[in-house]
Short mmCIF file of C-alpha atoms and ligand atoms in Angstrom, two decimals:
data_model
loop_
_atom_site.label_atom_id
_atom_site.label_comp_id
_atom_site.label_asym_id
_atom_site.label_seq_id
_atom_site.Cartn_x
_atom_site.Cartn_y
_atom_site.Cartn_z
CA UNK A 1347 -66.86 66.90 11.22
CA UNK A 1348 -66.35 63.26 11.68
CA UNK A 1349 -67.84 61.27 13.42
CA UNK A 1350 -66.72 59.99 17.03
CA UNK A 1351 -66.87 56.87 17.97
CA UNK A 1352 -66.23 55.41 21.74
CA UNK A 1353 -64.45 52.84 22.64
CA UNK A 1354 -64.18 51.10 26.12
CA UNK A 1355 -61.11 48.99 27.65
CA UNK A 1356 -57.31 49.36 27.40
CA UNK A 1357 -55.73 45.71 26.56
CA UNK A 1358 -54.37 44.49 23.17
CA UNK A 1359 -57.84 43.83 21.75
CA UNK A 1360 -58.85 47.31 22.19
CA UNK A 1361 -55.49 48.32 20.96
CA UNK A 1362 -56.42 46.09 17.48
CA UNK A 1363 -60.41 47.40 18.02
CA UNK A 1364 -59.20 51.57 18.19
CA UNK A 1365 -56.52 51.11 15.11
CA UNK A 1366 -59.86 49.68 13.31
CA UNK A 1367 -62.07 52.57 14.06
CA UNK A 1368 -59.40 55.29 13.36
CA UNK A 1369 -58.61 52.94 9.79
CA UNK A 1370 -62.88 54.04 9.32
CA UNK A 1371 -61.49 57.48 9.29
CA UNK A 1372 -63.81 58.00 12.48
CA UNK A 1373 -62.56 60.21 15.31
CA UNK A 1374 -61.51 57.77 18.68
CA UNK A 1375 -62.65 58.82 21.99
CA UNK A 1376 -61.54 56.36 24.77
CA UNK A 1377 -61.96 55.39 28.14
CA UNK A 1378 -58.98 53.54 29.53
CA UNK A 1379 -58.11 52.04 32.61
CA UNK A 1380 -54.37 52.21 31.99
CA UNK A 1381 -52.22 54.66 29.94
CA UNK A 1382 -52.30 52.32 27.11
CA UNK A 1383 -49.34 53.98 24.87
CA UNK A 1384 -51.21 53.11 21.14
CA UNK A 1385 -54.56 53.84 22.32
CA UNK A 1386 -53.88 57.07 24.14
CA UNK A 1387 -51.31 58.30 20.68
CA UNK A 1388 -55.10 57.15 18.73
CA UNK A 1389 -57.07 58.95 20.48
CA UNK A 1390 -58.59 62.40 20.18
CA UNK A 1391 -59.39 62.14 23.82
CA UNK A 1392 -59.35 60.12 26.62
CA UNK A 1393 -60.70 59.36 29.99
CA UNK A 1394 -58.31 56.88 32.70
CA UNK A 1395 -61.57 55.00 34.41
CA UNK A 1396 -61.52 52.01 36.09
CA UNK A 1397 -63.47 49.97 33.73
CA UNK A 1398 -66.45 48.80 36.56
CA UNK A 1399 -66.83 52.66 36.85
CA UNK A 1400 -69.85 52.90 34.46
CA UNK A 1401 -71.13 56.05 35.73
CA UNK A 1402 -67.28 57.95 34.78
CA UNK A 1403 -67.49 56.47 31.70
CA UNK A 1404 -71.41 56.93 30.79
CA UNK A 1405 -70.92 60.54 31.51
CA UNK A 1406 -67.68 60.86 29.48
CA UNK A 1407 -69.78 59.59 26.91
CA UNK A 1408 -72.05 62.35 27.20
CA UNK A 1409 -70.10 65.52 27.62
CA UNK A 1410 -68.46 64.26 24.49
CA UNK A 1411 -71.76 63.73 22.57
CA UNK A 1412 -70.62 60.75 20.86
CA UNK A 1413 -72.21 59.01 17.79
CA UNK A 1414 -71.50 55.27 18.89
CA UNK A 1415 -69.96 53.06 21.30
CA UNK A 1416 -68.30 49.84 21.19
CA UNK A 1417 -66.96 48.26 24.27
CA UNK A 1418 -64.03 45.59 24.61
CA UNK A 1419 -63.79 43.56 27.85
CA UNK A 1420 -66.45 41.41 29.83
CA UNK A 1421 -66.35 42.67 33.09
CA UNK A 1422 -67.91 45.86 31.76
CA UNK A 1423 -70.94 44.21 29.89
CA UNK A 1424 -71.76 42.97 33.45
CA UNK A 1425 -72.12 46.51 34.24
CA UNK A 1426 -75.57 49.02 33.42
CA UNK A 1427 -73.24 50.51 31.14
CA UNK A 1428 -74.94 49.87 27.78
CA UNK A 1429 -78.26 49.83 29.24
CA UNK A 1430 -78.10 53.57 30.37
CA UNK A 1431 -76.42 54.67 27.30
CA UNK A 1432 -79.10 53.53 25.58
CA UNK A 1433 -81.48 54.95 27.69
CA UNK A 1434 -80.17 58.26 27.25
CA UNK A 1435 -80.39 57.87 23.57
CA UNK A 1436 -76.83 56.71 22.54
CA UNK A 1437 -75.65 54.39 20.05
CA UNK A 1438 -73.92 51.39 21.37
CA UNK A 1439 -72.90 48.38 19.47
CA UNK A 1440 -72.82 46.32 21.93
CA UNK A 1441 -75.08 43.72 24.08
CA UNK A 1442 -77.08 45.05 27.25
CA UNK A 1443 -76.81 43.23 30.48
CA UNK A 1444 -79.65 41.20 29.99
CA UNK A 1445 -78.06 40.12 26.50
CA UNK A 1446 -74.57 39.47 28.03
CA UNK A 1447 -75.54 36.91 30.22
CA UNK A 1448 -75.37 34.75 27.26
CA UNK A 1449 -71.72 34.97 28.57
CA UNK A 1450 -71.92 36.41 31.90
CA UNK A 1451 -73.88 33.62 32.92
CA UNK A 1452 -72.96 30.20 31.80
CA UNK A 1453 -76.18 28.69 33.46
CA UNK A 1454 -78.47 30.95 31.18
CA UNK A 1455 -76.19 29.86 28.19
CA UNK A 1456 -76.69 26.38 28.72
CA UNK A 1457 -80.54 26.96 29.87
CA UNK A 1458 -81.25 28.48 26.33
CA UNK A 1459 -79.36 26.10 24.48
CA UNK A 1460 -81.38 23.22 26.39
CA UNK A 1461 -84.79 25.34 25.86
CA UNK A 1462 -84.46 25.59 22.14
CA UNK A 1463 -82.72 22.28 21.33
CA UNK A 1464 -79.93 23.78 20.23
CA UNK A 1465 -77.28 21.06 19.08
CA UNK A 1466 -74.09 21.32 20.88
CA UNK A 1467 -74.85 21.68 24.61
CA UNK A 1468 -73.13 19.21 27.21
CA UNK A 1469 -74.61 17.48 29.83
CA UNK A 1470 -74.64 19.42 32.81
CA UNK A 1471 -75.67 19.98 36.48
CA UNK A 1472 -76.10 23.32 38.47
CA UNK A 1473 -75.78 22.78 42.20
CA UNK A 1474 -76.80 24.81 44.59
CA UNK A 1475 -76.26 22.59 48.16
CA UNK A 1476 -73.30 20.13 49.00
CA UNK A 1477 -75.84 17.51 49.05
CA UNK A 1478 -76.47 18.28 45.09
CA UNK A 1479 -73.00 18.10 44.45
CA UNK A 1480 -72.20 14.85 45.93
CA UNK A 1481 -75.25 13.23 43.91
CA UNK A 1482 -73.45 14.40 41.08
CA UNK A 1483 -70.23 12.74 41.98
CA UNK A 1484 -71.85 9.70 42.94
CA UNK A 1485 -73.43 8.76 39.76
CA UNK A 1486 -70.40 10.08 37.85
CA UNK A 1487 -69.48 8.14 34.78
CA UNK A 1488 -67.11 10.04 32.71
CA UNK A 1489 -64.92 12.85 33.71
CA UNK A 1490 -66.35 16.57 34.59
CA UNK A 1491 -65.03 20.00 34.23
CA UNK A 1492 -65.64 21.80 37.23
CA UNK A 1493 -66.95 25.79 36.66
CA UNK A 1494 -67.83 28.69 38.33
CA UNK A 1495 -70.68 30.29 36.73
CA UNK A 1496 -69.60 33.67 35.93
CA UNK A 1497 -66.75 35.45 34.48
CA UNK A 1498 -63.44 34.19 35.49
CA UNK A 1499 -61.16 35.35 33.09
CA UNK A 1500 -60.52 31.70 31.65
CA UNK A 1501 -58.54 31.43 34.48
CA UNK A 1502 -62.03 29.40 37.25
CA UNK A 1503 -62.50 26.46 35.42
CA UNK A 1504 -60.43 23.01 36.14
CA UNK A 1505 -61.04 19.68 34.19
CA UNK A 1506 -60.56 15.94 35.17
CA UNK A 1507 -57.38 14.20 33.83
CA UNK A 1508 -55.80 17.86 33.74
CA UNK A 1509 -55.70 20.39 36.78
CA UNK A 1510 -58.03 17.76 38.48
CA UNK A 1511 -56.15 14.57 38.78
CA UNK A 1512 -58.76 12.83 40.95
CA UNK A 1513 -62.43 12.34 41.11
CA UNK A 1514 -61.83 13.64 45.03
CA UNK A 1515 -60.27 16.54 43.76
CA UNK A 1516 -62.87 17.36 41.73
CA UNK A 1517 -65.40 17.01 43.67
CA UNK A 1518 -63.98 19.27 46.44
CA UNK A 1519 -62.79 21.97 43.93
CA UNK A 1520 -66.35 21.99 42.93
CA UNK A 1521 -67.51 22.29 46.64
CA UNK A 1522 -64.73 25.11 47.25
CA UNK A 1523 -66.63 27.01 44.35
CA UNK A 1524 -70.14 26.18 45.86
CA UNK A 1525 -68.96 27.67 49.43
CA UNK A 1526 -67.76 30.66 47.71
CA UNK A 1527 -70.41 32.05 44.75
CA UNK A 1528 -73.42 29.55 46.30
CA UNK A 1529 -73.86 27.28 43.12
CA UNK A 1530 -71.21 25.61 40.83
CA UNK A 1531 -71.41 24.04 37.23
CA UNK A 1532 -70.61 20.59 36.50
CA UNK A 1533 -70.49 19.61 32.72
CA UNK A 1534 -69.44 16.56 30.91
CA UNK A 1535 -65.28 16.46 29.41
CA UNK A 1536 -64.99 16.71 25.72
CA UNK A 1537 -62.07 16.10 24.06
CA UNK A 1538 -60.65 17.59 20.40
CA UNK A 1539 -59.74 20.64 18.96
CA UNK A 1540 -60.92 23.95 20.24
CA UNK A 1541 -61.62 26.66 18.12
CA UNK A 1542 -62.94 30.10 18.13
CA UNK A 1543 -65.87 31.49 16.04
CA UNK A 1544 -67.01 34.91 16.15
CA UNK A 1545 -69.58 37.10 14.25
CA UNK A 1546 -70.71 40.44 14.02
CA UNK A 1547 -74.60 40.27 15.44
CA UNK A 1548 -77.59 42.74 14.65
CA UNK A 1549 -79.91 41.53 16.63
CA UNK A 1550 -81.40 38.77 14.02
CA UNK A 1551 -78.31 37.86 11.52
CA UNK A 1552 -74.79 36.86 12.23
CA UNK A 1553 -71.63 37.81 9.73
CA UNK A 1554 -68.90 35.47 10.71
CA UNK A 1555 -65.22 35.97 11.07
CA UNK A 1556 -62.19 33.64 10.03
CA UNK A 1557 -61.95 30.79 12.80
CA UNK A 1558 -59.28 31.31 15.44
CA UNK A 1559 -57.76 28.66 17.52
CA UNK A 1560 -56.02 30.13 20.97
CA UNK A 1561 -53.43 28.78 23.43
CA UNK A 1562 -54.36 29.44 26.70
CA UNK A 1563 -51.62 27.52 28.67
CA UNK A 1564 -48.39 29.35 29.71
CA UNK A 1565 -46.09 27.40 28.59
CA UNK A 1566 -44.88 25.35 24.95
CA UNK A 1567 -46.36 22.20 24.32
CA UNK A 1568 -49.51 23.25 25.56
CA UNK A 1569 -48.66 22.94 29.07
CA UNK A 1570 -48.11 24.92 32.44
CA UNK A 1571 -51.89 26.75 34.14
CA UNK A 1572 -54.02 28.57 32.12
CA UNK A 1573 -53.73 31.81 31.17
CA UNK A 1574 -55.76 34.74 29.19
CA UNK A 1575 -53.91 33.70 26.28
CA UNK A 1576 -50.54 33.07 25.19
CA UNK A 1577 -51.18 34.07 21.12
CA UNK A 1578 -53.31 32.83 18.54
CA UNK A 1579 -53.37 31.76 14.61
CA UNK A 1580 -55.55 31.85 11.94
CA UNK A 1581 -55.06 30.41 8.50
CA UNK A 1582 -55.74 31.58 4.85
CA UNK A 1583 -58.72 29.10 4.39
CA UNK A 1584 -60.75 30.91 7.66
CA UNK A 1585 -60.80 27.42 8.61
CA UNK A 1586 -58.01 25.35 10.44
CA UNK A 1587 -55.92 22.09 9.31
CA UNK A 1588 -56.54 20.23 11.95
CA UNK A 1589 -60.31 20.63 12.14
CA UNK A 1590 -62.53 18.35 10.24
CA UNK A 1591 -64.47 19.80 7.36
CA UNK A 1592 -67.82 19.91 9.08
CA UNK A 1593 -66.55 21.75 11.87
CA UNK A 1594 -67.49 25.47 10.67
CA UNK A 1595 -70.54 24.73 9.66
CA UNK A 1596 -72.02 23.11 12.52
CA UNK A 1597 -70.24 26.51 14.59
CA UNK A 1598 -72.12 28.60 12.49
CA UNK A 1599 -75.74 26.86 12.68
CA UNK A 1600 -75.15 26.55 16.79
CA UNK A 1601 -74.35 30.70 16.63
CA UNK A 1602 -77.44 31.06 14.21
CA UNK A 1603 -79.75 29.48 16.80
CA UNK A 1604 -78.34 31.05 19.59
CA UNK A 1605 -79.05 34.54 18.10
CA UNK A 1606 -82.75 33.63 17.09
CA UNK A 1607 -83.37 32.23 20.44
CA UNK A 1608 -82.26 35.05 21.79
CA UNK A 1609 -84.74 37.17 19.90
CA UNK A 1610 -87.25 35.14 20.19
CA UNK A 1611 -87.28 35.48 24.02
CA UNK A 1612 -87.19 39.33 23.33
CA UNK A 1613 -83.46 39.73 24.67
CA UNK A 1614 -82.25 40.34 21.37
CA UNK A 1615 -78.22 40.37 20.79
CA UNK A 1616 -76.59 43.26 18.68
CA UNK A 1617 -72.51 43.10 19.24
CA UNK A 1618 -69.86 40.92 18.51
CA UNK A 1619 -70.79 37.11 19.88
CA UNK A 1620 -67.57 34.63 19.83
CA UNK A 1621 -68.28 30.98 20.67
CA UNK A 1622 -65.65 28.89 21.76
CA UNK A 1623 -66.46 25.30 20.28
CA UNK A 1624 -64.67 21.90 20.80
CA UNK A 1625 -64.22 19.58 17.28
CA UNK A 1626 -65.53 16.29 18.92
CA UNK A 1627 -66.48 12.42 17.81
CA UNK A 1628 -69.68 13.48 18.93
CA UNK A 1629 -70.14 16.68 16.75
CA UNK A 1630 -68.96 20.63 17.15
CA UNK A 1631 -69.99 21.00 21.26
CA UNK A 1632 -70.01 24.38 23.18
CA UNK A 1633 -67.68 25.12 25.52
CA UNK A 1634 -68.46 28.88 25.39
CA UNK A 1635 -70.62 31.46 24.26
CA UNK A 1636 -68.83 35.27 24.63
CA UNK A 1637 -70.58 38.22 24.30
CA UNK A 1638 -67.34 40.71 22.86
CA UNK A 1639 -64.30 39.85 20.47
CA UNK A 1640 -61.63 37.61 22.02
CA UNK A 1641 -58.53 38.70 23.20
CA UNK A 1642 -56.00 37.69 21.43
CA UNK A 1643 -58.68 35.90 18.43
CA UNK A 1644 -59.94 39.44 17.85
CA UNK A 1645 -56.68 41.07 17.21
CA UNK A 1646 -56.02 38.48 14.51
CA UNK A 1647 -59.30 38.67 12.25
CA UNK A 1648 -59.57 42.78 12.82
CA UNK A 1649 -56.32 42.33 11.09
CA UNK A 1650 -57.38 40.86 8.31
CA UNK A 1651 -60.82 42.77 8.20
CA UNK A 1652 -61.14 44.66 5.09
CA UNK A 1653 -64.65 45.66 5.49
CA UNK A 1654 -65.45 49.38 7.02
CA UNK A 1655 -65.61 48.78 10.96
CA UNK A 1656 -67.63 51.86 12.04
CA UNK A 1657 -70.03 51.05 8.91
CA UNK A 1658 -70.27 47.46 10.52
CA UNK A 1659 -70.82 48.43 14.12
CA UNK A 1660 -73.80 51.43 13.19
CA UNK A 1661 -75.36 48.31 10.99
CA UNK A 1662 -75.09 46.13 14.39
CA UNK A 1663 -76.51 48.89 16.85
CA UNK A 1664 -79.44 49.57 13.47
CA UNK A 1665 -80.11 45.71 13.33
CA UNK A 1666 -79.37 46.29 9.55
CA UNK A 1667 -76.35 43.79 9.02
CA UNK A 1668 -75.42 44.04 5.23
CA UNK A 1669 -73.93 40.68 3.87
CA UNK A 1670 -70.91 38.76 4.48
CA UNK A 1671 -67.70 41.48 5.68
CA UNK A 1672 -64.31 41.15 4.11
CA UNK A 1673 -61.62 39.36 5.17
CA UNK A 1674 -57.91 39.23 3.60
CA UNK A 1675 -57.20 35.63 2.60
CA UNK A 1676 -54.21 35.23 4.70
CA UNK A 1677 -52.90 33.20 7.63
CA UNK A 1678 -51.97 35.20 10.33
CA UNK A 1679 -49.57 34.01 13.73
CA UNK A 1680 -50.36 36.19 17.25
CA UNK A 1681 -47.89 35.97 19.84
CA UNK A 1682 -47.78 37.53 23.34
CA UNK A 1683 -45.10 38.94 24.87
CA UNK A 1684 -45.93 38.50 28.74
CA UNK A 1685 -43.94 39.07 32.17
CA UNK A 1686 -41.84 36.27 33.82
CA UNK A 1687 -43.83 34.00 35.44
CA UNK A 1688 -47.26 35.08 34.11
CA UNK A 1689 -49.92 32.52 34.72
CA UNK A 1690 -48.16 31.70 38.48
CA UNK A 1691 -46.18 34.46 39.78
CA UNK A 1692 -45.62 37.47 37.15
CA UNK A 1693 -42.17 39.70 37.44
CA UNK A 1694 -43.19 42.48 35.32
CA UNK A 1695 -39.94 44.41 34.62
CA UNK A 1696 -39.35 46.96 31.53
CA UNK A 1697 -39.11 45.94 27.36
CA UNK A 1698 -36.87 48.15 25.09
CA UNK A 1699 -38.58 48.13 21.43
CA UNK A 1700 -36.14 48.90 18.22
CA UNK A 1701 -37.36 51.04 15.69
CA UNK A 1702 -36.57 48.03 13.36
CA UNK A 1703 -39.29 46.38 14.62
CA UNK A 1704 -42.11 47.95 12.95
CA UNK A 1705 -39.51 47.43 9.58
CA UNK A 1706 -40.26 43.54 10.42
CA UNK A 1707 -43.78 43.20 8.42
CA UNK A 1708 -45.44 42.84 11.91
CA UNK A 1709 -47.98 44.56 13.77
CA UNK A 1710 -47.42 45.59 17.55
CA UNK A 1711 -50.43 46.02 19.28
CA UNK A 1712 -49.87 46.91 23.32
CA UNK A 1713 -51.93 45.43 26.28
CA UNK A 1714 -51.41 45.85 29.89
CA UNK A 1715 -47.88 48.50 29.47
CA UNK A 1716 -47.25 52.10 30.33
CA UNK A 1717 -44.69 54.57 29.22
CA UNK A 1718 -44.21 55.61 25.32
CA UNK A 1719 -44.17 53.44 22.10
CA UNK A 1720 -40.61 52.03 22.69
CA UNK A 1721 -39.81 52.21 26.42
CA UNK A 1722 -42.54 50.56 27.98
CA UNK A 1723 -42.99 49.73 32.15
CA UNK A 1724 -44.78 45.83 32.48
CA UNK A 1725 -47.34 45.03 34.41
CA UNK A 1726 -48.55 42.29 36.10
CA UNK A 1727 -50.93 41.30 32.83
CA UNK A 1728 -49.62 40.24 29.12
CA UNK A 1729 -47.47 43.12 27.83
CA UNK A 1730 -47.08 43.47 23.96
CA UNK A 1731 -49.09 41.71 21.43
CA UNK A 1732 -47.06 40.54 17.91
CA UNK A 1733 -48.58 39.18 15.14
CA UNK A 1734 -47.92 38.45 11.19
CA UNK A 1735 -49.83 37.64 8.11
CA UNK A 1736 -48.56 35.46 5.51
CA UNK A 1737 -49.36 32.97 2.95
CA UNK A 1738 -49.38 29.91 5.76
CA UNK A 1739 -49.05 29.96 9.41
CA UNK A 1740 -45.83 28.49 9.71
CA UNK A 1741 -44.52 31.45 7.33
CA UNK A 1742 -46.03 34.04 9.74
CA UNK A 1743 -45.00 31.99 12.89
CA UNK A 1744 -41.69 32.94 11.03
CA UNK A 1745 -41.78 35.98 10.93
CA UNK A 1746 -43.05 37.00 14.23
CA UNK A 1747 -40.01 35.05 15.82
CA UNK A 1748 -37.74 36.98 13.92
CA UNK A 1749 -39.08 40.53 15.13
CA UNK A 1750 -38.89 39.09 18.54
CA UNK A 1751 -35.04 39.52 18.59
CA UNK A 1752 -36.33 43.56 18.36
CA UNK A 1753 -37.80 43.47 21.76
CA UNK A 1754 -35.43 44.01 24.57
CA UNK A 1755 -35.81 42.91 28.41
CA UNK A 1756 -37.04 40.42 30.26
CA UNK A 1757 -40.08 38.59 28.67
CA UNK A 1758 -41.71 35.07 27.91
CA UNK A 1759 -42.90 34.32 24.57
CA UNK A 1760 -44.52 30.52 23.33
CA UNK A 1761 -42.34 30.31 20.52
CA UNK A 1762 -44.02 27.16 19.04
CA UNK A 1763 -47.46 28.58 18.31
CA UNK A 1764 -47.73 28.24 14.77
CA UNK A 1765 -44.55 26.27 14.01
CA UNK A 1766 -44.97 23.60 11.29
CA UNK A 1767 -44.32 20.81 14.15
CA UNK A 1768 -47.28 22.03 16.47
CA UNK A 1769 -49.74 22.18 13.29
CA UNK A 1770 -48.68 18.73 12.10
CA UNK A 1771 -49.08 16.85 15.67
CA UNK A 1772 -52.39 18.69 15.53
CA UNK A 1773 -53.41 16.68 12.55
CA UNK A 1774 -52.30 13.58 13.50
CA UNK A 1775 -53.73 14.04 16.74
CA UNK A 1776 -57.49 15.03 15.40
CA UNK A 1777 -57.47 12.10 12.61
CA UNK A 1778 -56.55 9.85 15.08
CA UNK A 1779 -59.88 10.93 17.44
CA UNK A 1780 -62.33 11.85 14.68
CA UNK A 1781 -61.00 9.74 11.72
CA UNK A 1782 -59.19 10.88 8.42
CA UNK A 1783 -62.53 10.82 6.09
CA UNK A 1784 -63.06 13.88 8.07
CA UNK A 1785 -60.22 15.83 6.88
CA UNK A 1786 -60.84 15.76 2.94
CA UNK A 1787 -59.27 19.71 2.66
CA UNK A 1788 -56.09 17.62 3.57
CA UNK A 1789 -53.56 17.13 0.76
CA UNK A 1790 -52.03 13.59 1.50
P1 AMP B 372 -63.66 28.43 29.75
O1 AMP B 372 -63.29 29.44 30.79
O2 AMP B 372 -65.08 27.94 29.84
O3 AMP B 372 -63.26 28.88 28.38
O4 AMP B 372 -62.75 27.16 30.01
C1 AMP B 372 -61.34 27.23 29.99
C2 AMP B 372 -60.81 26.00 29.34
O5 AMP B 372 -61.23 24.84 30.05
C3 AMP B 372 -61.33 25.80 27.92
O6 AMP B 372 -60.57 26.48 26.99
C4 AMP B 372 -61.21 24.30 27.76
O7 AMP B 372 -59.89 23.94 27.40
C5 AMP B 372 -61.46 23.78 29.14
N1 AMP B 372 -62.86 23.32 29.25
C6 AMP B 372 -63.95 24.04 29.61
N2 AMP B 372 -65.07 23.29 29.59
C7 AMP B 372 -64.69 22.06 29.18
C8 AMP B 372 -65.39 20.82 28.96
N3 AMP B 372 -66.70 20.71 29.16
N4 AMP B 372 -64.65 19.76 28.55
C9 AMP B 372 -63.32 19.86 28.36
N5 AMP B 372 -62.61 20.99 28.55
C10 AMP B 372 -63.28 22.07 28.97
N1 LIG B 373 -59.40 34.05 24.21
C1 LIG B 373 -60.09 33.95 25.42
C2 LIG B 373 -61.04 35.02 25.72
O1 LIG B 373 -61.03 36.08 25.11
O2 LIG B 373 -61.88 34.83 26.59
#
């Protein structure tokens, strides 16, 4: 018999996440909080939870006597989900609550990283009264970004000289989030290139990924409110053009320390971590530590990963990590297809899929749709996930434009993630903060 393995949450990551296991050759069981089309045709069985629902799902778990479990989304790790599995003697390969907080708690996160000296962290404040808050803003000398300190979907936190036009409107956004969860984070602006790092974690060792840069805003340009994620790319080099060369390095050490700390105050973490770093004049400077794969950054390195998944994930829940994991030397180009509106005031209406399509050289992966494989009902959430691999991103940009013209109905796609243009302006835009001695991978 082989062996089953569980998997948690119902969006395009966990669409990318199940297509891994069953690639293992390992028997899917799901829990699913939507009728998830891919993931349901994947699975050998399947539960429709609501995803806070940890009891449903815990004793799904059991009836089914599973081998291991792997969950996708955040809200659930703030959940006893993984710490009762555990308890009742099941495999999971991912963190417990206490773990999480690395990322369900962005006080604790920048707590640790002040406790150990970790290089990276910000200057912040926590503040718990008005009083605290308008100390803050009276000694202010450079411009904040105003967060709520626990999961908000990317979607809680507003910065100065962007959603915040004002030092008045900060500071009252920040007292609006004091009134409502009693204590709000205030933390220095950086500026430069964001990227995304994640690694498989056993506990004591990390095994890194390709880097991953997302685009959060709704619309081209980079502009328009943020979002979960509009797509994401990945190049050949598991580095990025427009990052400087000692960029991945100084990712890697922060995510090192992290994980020792971590074990070294006996709250060990075994999953997948993902930070989300800023390239800055100052050095590579957190802006978050995750405790699962990204969504949409995860779809594009499990499509790449060569290495065995379900081997990876019993090494992570064993605390056994064996060496560096395989990636295919390609760029690859993520785009979402999302509702009208999404990221103000979604439409969702239906998408028609040709069979030509999945002729195109790209992968479909499907988030937050119902209904079968090519008819598919929208909902209020991103709908279809696209993405390519190819020699350079621009080439896989390519081709995941051209597949669009397959996909039928009314949609909204970023077009210009990926596109030559966007990477060049990139460039010019990161020599210009950091200097061009930093970019030596560069041909000029
Ligand atoms: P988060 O939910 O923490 O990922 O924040 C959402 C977005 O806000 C990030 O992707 C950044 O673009 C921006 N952001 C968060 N913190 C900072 C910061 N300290 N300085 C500048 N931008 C930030
Ligand atoms: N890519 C943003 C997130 O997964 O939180």
């Amino acid at each position: 018999m082989t062996e089953k393995v569980m998997l948690v949450g119902s969006g395009g990551r966990e669409d990318a996440i199940a297509r891994a296991i069953t690639r293992s050759g390992a028997t899917l069981i799901s829990a699913i909080g939507h009728e998830n089309p891919s993931i349901k045709s994947l699975s050998s069985k399947y539960v429709i939870a609501n995803e806070l629902d940890y009891r449903k799902i815990e004793e799904f778990a059991v009836d089914n006597s599973v081998d291991i479990v792997f969950i996708g989304p955040d809200p659930v790790l703030d959940t006893p989900l993984v710490n009762n599995l555990l308890k009742r003697g099941i495999p999971v390969a991912s963190p417990t609550m206490e773990a999480a907080r690395i990322e369900t708690s962005k006080m604790f996160m920048r707590e640790l990283m002040k406790r150990h000296n970790i290089p990276g962290n910000l200057d912040f404040k926590e503040c718990f009264s008005e009083e605290e808050v308008n100390e803050a803003f009276r000694s202010l000398d450079h411009d904040v970004a105003v967060k709520p300190i626990g999961l908000t979907g990317g979607k809680g936190v507003k910065v100065m000289g962007e959603q915040l036009k004002t030092v008045e409107e900060a500071r009252s956004y920040a007292l609006e989030v004091l009134r409502r969860d009693g204590v709000v984070l205030i933390e220095e602006k950086m500026v430069g290139e964001e990227f995304s790092l994640q690694a498989f974690v056993d506990g004591k060792n990390a095994s890194f990924m390709p880097i991953v840069q997302d685009y959060k805003r709704a619309y081209e340009g980079d502009t328009g409110p943020n979002t979960g994620g509009m797509g994401s790319i990945s190049d050949s080099t598991f580095t990025l053009p427009f990052l400087s060369d000692r960029a991945p390095e100084e990712a890697r050490h922060i995510i090192i320390d992290i994980v020792r700390s971590m074990n070294s105050e006996n709250t060990p973490f075994k999953g997948v971590m993902y930070g989300q770093f800023m390239d800055t004049p100052r050095g590579v400077k957190v802006i978050e530590i995750n405790a699962r794969f990204a969504d949409p950054e995860g779809i594009n390195v499990l499509s790449l990963l060569k290495s065995d998944f379900v081997e990876t994930l019993h090494q992570i829940y064993d605390g056994n990590l064996q060496g560096d994991k395989i990636f295919e030397k390609k760029a690859t180009v993520l785009k979402y297809i999302v509702p009208v509106g999404y990221g103000s005031d979604p439409k969702p209406g239906e998408i028609e899929l040709d069979r030509e399509i999945f002729q195109n050289g790209v992968d479909v992966l499907y988030a937050s749709v119902s209904g079968d494989m090519y008819r598919l009902k929208q909902t209020t959430s991103r709908s279809l996930a696209i993405i390519a691999k190819a020699e350079s991103i621009p080439e896989a940009s390519d081709i995941v434009d051209s597949s669009i013209a397959h996909v039928k109905g009314n949609y909204y796609v970023r077009k210009d993630i990926g596109r030559s243009e966007f990477i060049e302006s990139k460039i010019r835009k990161s020599m210009a903060l950091l200097g061009d001695e930093k970019f030596t991978r560069i041909q000029r």
